[in-house]
Short mmCIF file of C-alpha atoms and ligand atoms in Angstrom, two decimals:
data_model
loop_
_atom_site.label_atom_id
_atom_site.label_comp_id
_atom_site.label_asym_id
_atom_site.label_seq_id
_atom_site.Cartn_x
_atom_site.Cartn_y
_atom_site.Cartn_z
CA MET A 1 89.18 40.30 14.48
CA LYS A 2 90.92 39.75 11.19
CA PRO A 3 90.35 36.84 8.81
CA SER A 4 92.87 34.04 8.57
CA ALA A 5 95.26 34.20 5.63
CA PHE A 6 93.76 33.42 2.23
CA ARG A 7 94.74 33.62 -1.43
CA TYR A 8 92.92 36.20 -3.54
CA ALA A 9 91.72 35.72 -7.13
CA LEU A 10 90.35 38.51 -9.32
CA PRO A 11 89.01 36.88 -12.51
CA SER A 12 87.88 39.13 -15.35
CA THR A 13 85.48 36.67 -16.98
CA LEU A 14 82.80 34.32 -15.71
CA ARG A 15 84.58 31.43 -17.41
CA ASP A 16 87.78 32.19 -15.44
CA ALA A 17 85.80 32.47 -12.19
CA ILE A 18 84.21 29.05 -12.81
CA ASP A 19 87.61 27.52 -13.65
CA ILE A 20 89.17 28.85 -10.43
CA ARG A 21 86.20 27.64 -8.40
CA ALA A 22 86.56 24.16 -9.95
CA ARG A 23 90.31 24.10 -9.16
CA PHE A 24 90.02 25.09 -5.51
CA GLU A 25 87.49 23.14 -3.52
CA ASP A 26 88.06 25.33 -0.46
CA SER A 27 87.17 28.61 -2.17
CA VAL A 28 84.43 31.19 -1.67
CA ILE A 29 82.86 33.78 -3.93
CA LEU A 30 83.17 37.41 -2.87
CA ALA A 31 80.42 39.69 -4.22
CA GLY A 32 79.67 42.80 -2.10
CA GLY A 33 81.25 41.27 1.01
CA GLN A 34 78.52 42.53 3.35
CA SER A 35 77.79 39.03 4.69
CA LEU A 36 80.95 37.15 3.73
CA ILE A 37 83.53 39.52 5.25
CA PRO A 38 81.96 39.54 8.73
CA THR A 39 81.88 35.72 8.72
CA MET A 40 85.55 35.66 7.69
CA ASN A 41 86.46 38.28 10.31
CA PHE A 42 84.80 36.14 12.97
CA ARG A 43 86.63 33.14 11.47
CA LEU A 44 83.37 31.29 10.92
CA ALA A 45 84.60 30.94 7.32
CA ASN A 46 88.30 30.28 6.69
CA PRO A 47 88.59 29.70 2.93
CA GLU A 48 91.87 28.96 1.20
CA VAL A 49 90.92 31.11 -1.81
CA VAL A 50 88.60 34.12 -2.15
CA ILE A 51 87.30 34.68 -5.70
CA ASP A 52 86.30 38.32 -6.12
CA LEU A 53 83.66 38.85 -8.85
CA ARG A 54 83.87 42.65 -8.93
CA LYS A 55 85.47 42.79 -12.40
CA LEU A 56 82.74 40.68 -13.99
CA ASP A 57 80.87 43.37 -15.91
CA GLU A 58 79.01 40.58 -17.70
CA LEU A 59 77.14 39.95 -14.40
CA ASN A 60 76.49 43.62 -13.70
CA TYR A 61 73.30 44.58 -15.54
CA VAL A 62 69.60 45.30 -15.08
CA ARG A 63 67.28 44.72 -18.04
CA VAL A 64 63.53 44.95 -18.45
CA ALA A 65 62.09 43.17 -21.48
CA ASP A 66 59.10 40.99 -22.37
CA GLY A 67 57.47 41.39 -18.96
CA VAL A 68 60.54 40.24 -17.00
CA VAL A 69 63.08 42.16 -14.91
CA ARG A 70 66.49 40.47 -15.30
CA ILE A 71 69.15 41.34 -12.76
CA GLY A 72 72.77 40.22 -13.11
CA ALA A 73 74.23 38.72 -9.94
CA MET A 74 76.72 41.57 -9.47
CA ALA A 75 74.16 44.40 -9.79
CA ARG A 76 74.35 46.38 -6.54
CA GLN A 77 71.14 46.43 -4.50
CA ARG A 78 71.13 50.24 -4.44
CA VAL A 79 71.45 50.48 -8.25
CA VAL A 80 68.42 48.24 -8.73
CA GLU A 81 66.47 50.17 -6.08
CA GLN A 82 67.13 53.46 -7.92
CA ASN A 83 66.37 52.12 -11.42
CA ASP A 84 63.12 53.81 -12.56
CA GLU A 85 62.51 51.31 -15.37
CA VAL A 86 62.55 48.49 -12.81
CA ALA A 87 60.23 50.42 -10.49
CA ALA A 88 57.79 51.04 -13.37
CA ALA A 89 57.77 47.36 -14.36
CA ASN A 90 57.49 46.02 -10.82
CA PRO A 91 57.31 48.57 -7.97
CA LEU A 92 57.43 45.76 -5.40
CA ILE A 93 61.16 45.42 -6.15
CA ARG A 94 62.00 48.97 -5.02
CA GLU A 95 59.69 48.77 -2.01
CA THR A 96 61.33 45.52 -0.91
CA LEU A 97 64.89 46.80 -1.41
CA LEU A 98 64.19 49.86 0.75
CA ASN A 99 63.83 47.41 3.65
CA VAL A 100 67.21 45.73 3.13
CA ALA A 101 69.71 46.93 5.75
CA HIS A 102 70.89 50.55 5.23
CA PRO A 103 71.83 52.51 2.07
CA VAL A 104 75.58 52.10 2.73
CA ILE A 105 75.17 48.33 2.83
CA ARG A 106 72.96 48.34 -0.27
CA ASN A 107 75.65 50.40 -2.05
CA ARG A 108 78.04 47.43 -1.74
CA GLY A 109 75.65 44.48 -1.38
CA THR A 110 74.65 42.70 -4.59
CA VAL A 111 71.39 41.04 -5.55
CA GLY A 112 73.24 37.79 -6.32
CA GLY A 113 75.05 37.88 -2.97
CA SER A 114 71.83 38.18 -1.02
CA LEU A 115 70.19 35.32 -2.94
CA ALA A 116 73.23 33.04 -2.70
CA HIS A 117 73.54 33.77 1.02
CA ALA A 118 69.94 32.46 1.44
CA ASP A 119 69.16 33.95 4.83
CA PRO A 120 65.46 33.14 5.47
CA SER A 121 65.10 36.52 7.19
CA ALA A 122 66.35 38.39 4.12
CA GLU A 123 63.97 40.34 1.94
CA LEU A 124 65.25 39.56 -1.58
CA PRO A 125 64.86 35.75 -1.38
CA THR A 126 61.28 36.35 -0.24
CA LEU A 127 60.64 38.77 -3.10
CA LEU A 128 61.88 36.23 -5.66
CA THR A 129 59.88 33.41 -4.08
CA THR A 130 56.66 35.41 -3.74
CA MET A 131 56.88 36.60 -7.36
CA ARG A 132 57.56 33.02 -8.56
CA GLY A 133 60.79 34.33 -10.02
CA ALA A 134 63.73 32.27 -11.24
CA ILE A 135 67.44 32.07 -10.57
CA THR A 136 70.05 31.13 -13.15
CA VAL A 137 73.29 29.49 -12.09
CA CYS A 138 76.33 28.55 -14.16
CA GLY A 139 79.00 25.91 -13.62
CA PRO A 140 81.50 23.81 -15.61
CA SER A 141 78.65 21.98 -17.36
CA GLY A 142 76.74 25.13 -18.35
CA ARG A 143 73.76 27.14 -17.21
CA ARG A 144 70.51 26.05 -15.58
CA THR A 145 67.53 27.99 -14.31
CA ILE A 146 65.83 27.08 -11.04
CA ALA A 147 62.42 28.29 -9.85
CA ALA A 148 62.92 30.46 -6.75
CA GLU A 149 60.54 28.18 -4.84
CA ASP A 150 62.99 25.30 -5.37
CA PHE A 151 66.19 27.31 -4.99
CA PHE A 152 66.05 28.02 -1.24
CA GLU A 153 66.36 24.69 0.56
CA PHE A 154 67.23 25.58 4.15
CA ILE A 155 68.95 28.28 6.23
CA PHE A 156 71.99 29.44 4.17
CA THR A 157 71.44 26.48 1.82
CA THR A 158 70.44 26.59 -1.85
CA ALA A 159 70.03 24.23 -4.78
CA MET A 160 73.32 25.51 -6.27
CA GLU A 161 76.08 22.92 -6.64
CA PRO A 162 79.42 23.81 -5.01
CA ASP A 163 81.02 24.42 -8.43
CA GLU A 164 78.21 26.70 -9.64
CA LEU A 165 77.89 30.48 -9.46
CA LEU A 166 74.67 32.43 -9.33
CA VAL A 167 74.49 34.57 -12.47
CA GLU A 168 70.97 36.05 -12.81
CA ALA A 169 67.69 36.68 -11.02
CA ALA A 170 64.50 37.01 -13.10
CA ILE A 171 61.40 38.62 -11.63
CA PRO A 172 58.10 38.93 -13.52
CA ALA A 173 56.74 42.45 -14.08
CA LEU A 174 53.39 43.26 -12.49
CA GLU A 175 50.34 43.31 -14.72
CA PRO A 176 48.56 46.61 -15.34
CA GLY A 177 46.30 47.38 -12.39
CA GLU A 178 48.01 44.88 -10.07
CA GLY A 179 48.58 46.16 -6.52
CA TRP A 180 51.67 45.45 -4.41
CA ALA A 181 53.11 45.93 -0.93
CA PHE A 182 56.15 44.96 1.08
CA ALA A 183 56.46 45.82 4.77
CA GLU A 184 58.24 44.28 7.72
CA PHE A 185 58.63 44.76 11.43
CA ALA A 186 62.16 45.06 12.83
CA ARG A 187 63.25 46.18 16.28
CA ARG A 188 65.56 48.81 14.78
CA HIS A 189 65.42 50.26 11.28
CA GLY A 190 67.77 48.31 9.01
CA ASP A 191 67.91 45.21 11.20
CA TYR A 192 66.77 41.85 9.95
CA SER A 193 63.04 41.72 10.64
CA VAL A 194 60.94 39.74 13.11
CA ALA A 195 58.78 39.09 10.05
CA GLY A 196 58.23 40.67 6.65
CA VAL A 197 55.48 40.18 4.07
CA ALA A 198 55.33 40.67 0.29
CA VAL A 199 51.98 40.88 -1.52
CA THR A 200 50.66 41.36 -5.03
CA LEU A 201 46.93 41.60 -5.65
CA LYS A 202 44.87 41.69 -8.83
CA LEU A 203 41.12 42.11 -9.08
CA GLY A 204 38.98 40.60 -11.83
CA ALA A 205 36.27 42.36 -13.82
CA ASP A 206 33.79 41.21 -11.15
CA ARG A 207 35.97 43.02 -8.53
CA ARG A 208 36.76 39.78 -6.76
CA ILE A 209 40.35 38.77 -6.12
CA ASP A 210 41.59 37.24 -9.35
CA ARG A 211 45.18 36.58 -8.28
CA VAL A 212 47.07 37.13 -5.05
CA ARG A 213 50.69 36.31 -4.26
CA LEU A 214 51.78 36.25 -0.61
CA GLY A 215 55.18 35.44 0.86
CA ALA A 216 57.00 36.08 4.12
CA CYS A 217 60.52 36.27 5.54
CA GLY A 218 61.73 35.52 9.05
CA ILE A 219 59.16 32.84 9.86
CA ALA A 220 60.65 29.58 8.58
CA THR A 221 63.94 28.01 7.49
CA THR A 222 63.39 29.29 3.95
CA PRO A 223 61.39 32.16 2.45
CA ALA A 224 57.77 31.10 3.02
CA LEU A 225 54.98 31.10 0.46
CA LEU A 226 51.62 31.63 2.18
CA THR A 227 49.78 29.39 -0.25
CA GLU A 228 46.93 28.58 2.17
CA CYS A 229 46.17 32.29 2.38
CA GLU A 230 46.44 32.69 -1.40
CA ARG A 231 43.88 29.91 -1.90
CA PHE A 232 41.62 31.32 0.80
CA LEU A 233 41.58 34.81 -0.76
CA THR A 234 41.25 33.91 -4.44
CA GLY A 235 37.75 34.47 -5.82
CA LYS A 236 36.54 36.44 -2.79
CA SER A 237 35.51 40.10 -2.52
CA PRO A 238 38.18 42.16 -0.73
CA SER A 239 37.18 43.59 2.65
CA PRO A 240 38.94 44.47 5.94
CA GLU A 241 37.33 41.41 7.57
CA LEU A 242 38.60 39.10 4.81
CA PHE A 243 42.13 40.48 5.09
CA ALA A 244 42.08 40.09 8.89
CA GLU A 245 40.95 36.47 8.45
CA ALA A 246 43.81 35.87 6.01
CA GLY A 247 46.19 37.24 8.65
CA THR A 248 44.85 34.79 11.23
CA LEU A 249 45.24 31.94 8.75
CA ALA A 250 48.86 32.95 8.06
CA ARG A 251 49.88 32.34 11.67
CA ASP A 252 50.20 28.58 11.04
CA ALA A 253 52.99 29.26 8.53
CA VAL A 254 55.37 30.25 11.35
CA THR A 255 57.54 27.19 11.88
CA VAL A 256 60.56 28.70 13.66
CA SER A 257 60.67 28.29 17.44
CA ASP A 258 61.28 30.93 20.08
CA ASP A 259 64.71 32.55 19.86
CA SER A 260 66.60 34.83 22.23
CA ALA A 261 64.91 37.94 20.84
CA THR A 262 61.40 36.84 19.83
CA SER A 263 58.87 34.21 20.81
CA LYS A 264 56.99 32.19 18.22
CA VAL A 265 53.68 33.61 19.43
CA TYR A 266 54.91 37.17 19.01
CA ARG A 267 56.18 36.40 15.50
CA GLN A 268 52.76 34.93 14.62
CA HIS A 269 51.10 38.07 15.93
CA VAL A 270 53.38 40.31 13.85
CA LEU A 271 52.86 38.16 10.75
CA ALA A 272 49.06 38.26 11.05
CA GLY A 273 49.10 42.04 11.33
CA LEU A 274 51.48 42.45 8.38
CA VAL A 275 49.42 40.17 6.13
CA ALA A 276 46.22 42.15 6.81
CA ARG A 277 47.98 45.51 6.50
CA ASN A 278 49.88 44.67 3.31
CA LEU A 279 46.77 43.26 1.64
CA THR A 280 45.03 46.54 2.43
CA THR A 281 47.91 48.57 1.01
CA ALA A 282 48.07 46.40 -2.12
CA MET A 283 44.30 46.79 -2.53
CA THR A 284 44.58 50.61 -2.48
CA ARG A 285 47.12 50.33 -5.31
CA THR A 286 44.96 48.22 -7.63
CA ASP A 287 42.92 49.72 -10.42
CA GLY A 288 39.84 48.62 -8.56
CA ALA A 289 40.50 50.74 -5.45
C1 FAD B 301 74.77 45.63 9.42
C2 FAD B 301 74.16 44.77 8.33
C3 FAD B 301 72.80 44.68 8.24
C4 FAD B 301 72.21 43.90 7.25
N1 FAD B 301 70.86 43.84 7.19
C5 FAD B 301 70.29 43.11 6.21
C6 FAD B 301 68.86 43.06 6.09
O1 FAD B 301 68.12 43.69 6.84
N2 FAD B 301 68.36 42.28 5.09
C7 FAD B 301 69.16 41.59 4.23
O2 FAD B 301 68.65 40.91 3.34
N3 FAD B 301 70.48 41.64 4.30
C8 FAD B 301 71.06 42.38 5.26
N4 FAD B 301 72.43 42.43 5.33
C9 FAD B 301 73.23 41.63 4.35
C10 FAD B 301 73.42 42.41 3.05
O3 FAD B 301 72.19 42.64 2.40
C11 FAD B 301 74.34 41.68 2.07
O4 FAD B 301 74.59 42.58 1.07
C12 FAD B 301 73.84 40.40 1.42
O5 FAD B 301 73.39 39.43 2.32
C13 FAD B 301 74.98 39.68 0.71
O6 FAD B 301 75.30 40.36 -0.46
P1 FAD B 301 76.81 40.63 -0.81
O7 FAD B 301 76.83 41.06 -2.24
O8 FAD B 301 77.43 41.53 0.17
O9 FAD B 301 77.43 39.14 -0.76
P2 FAD B 301 78.74 38.58 -0.05
O10 FAD B 301 78.77 38.95 1.38
O11 FAD B 301 79.92 38.91 -0.87
O12 FAD B 301 78.44 37.01 -0.20
C14 FAD B 301 77.43 36.39 0.57
C15 FAD B 301 77.47 34.87 0.32
O13 FAD B 301 77.01 34.57 -0.98
C16 FAD B 301 78.04 33.94 -1.75
N5 FAD B 301 77.95 34.52 -3.09
C17 FAD B 301 77.92 35.84 -3.40
N6 FAD B 301 77.73 36.02 -4.70
C18 FAD B 301 77.65 34.79 -5.25
C19 FAD B 301 77.45 34.32 -6.58
N7 FAD B 301 77.27 35.16 -7.61
N8 FAD B 301 77.41 32.99 -6.77
C20 FAD B 301 77.58 32.12 -5.73
N9 FAD B 301 77.76 32.51 -4.46
C21 FAD B 301 77.80 33.83 -4.23
C22 FAD B 301 79.33 34.24 -1.03
O14 FAD B 301 80.32 33.27 -1.27
C23 FAD B 301 78.87 34.28 0.41
O15 FAD B 301 78.76 32.97 0.90
C24 FAD B 301 73.04 43.19 6.31
C25 FAD B 301 74.44 43.30 6.40
C26 FAD B 301 75.01 44.07 7.40
C27 FAD B 301 76.50 44.18 7.44
#
């Protein structure tokens, strides 16, 4: 199918993009088009105006400074994945991106597009949420920064106002000696997953778990923070039994019901296995391993 007729705008500055967005209520932002174009082709979205951000070089950057990785909304997923400075500061970012769709889609897809799309099965919203990252948006009344935990409100729904654009994602670097892991289970490589889990793990001088961050995609209406598991693990000595117990505890975080492809019980089973496995992987990557 082809999309219905629309008007096309190609602003060259963020200010122009915001002005056009404010003028046309029935407009959409086009970033990499990997989610938007299929919805337009299926006529699930029929906007009057499409605002293409591809000329906005001011949103196309990746910077690492002061312990934070800052990614402009228009940075392509593949560019971030291949950036060695980013991988050195926080290797969880590359490992997560390798699970997003296929390389051809990551070549076009942007980091901002994935976050704005807010699919609870998507990997990047879960990465931002797990890392307690932040998202900056900009509208007619200026910029504001929202904690990732507060940004994703529901399926395809964020805390952005209709006249705001997503401009930057900020992800903390890992601390020296901090372990990490992202893995997911999907029926076919590149598909959205049944469930996916992101972990960071840091041991204290006493070799107990000093800090653990755990988040999951595909299990709720937003990216899910597994805070019960984080609390359970903190202060304990890592062991296979402890990680298996954390996996069992994580099952309660699955709030989506059965769907045509997967039952809730199966999703819980997958999640429990991924939590235990990713904790083990993260542990082997800590200084204390
Ligand atoms: C076959 C296939 C498989 C895929 N598999 C996966 C997968 O496994 N995991 C995954 O995470 N994704 C997957 N995707 C989606 C892909 O990662 C997209 O790149 C991503 O969801 C959207 O990024 P985009 O830059 O293409 O955004 P677009 O498609 O251009 O936009 C997506 C939405 O975000 C809005 N938007 C975009 N940028 C901004 C902005 N700066 N400010 C405000 N709103 C904005 C748009 O208006 C639109 O509503 C898949 C896509 C395909 C086609």
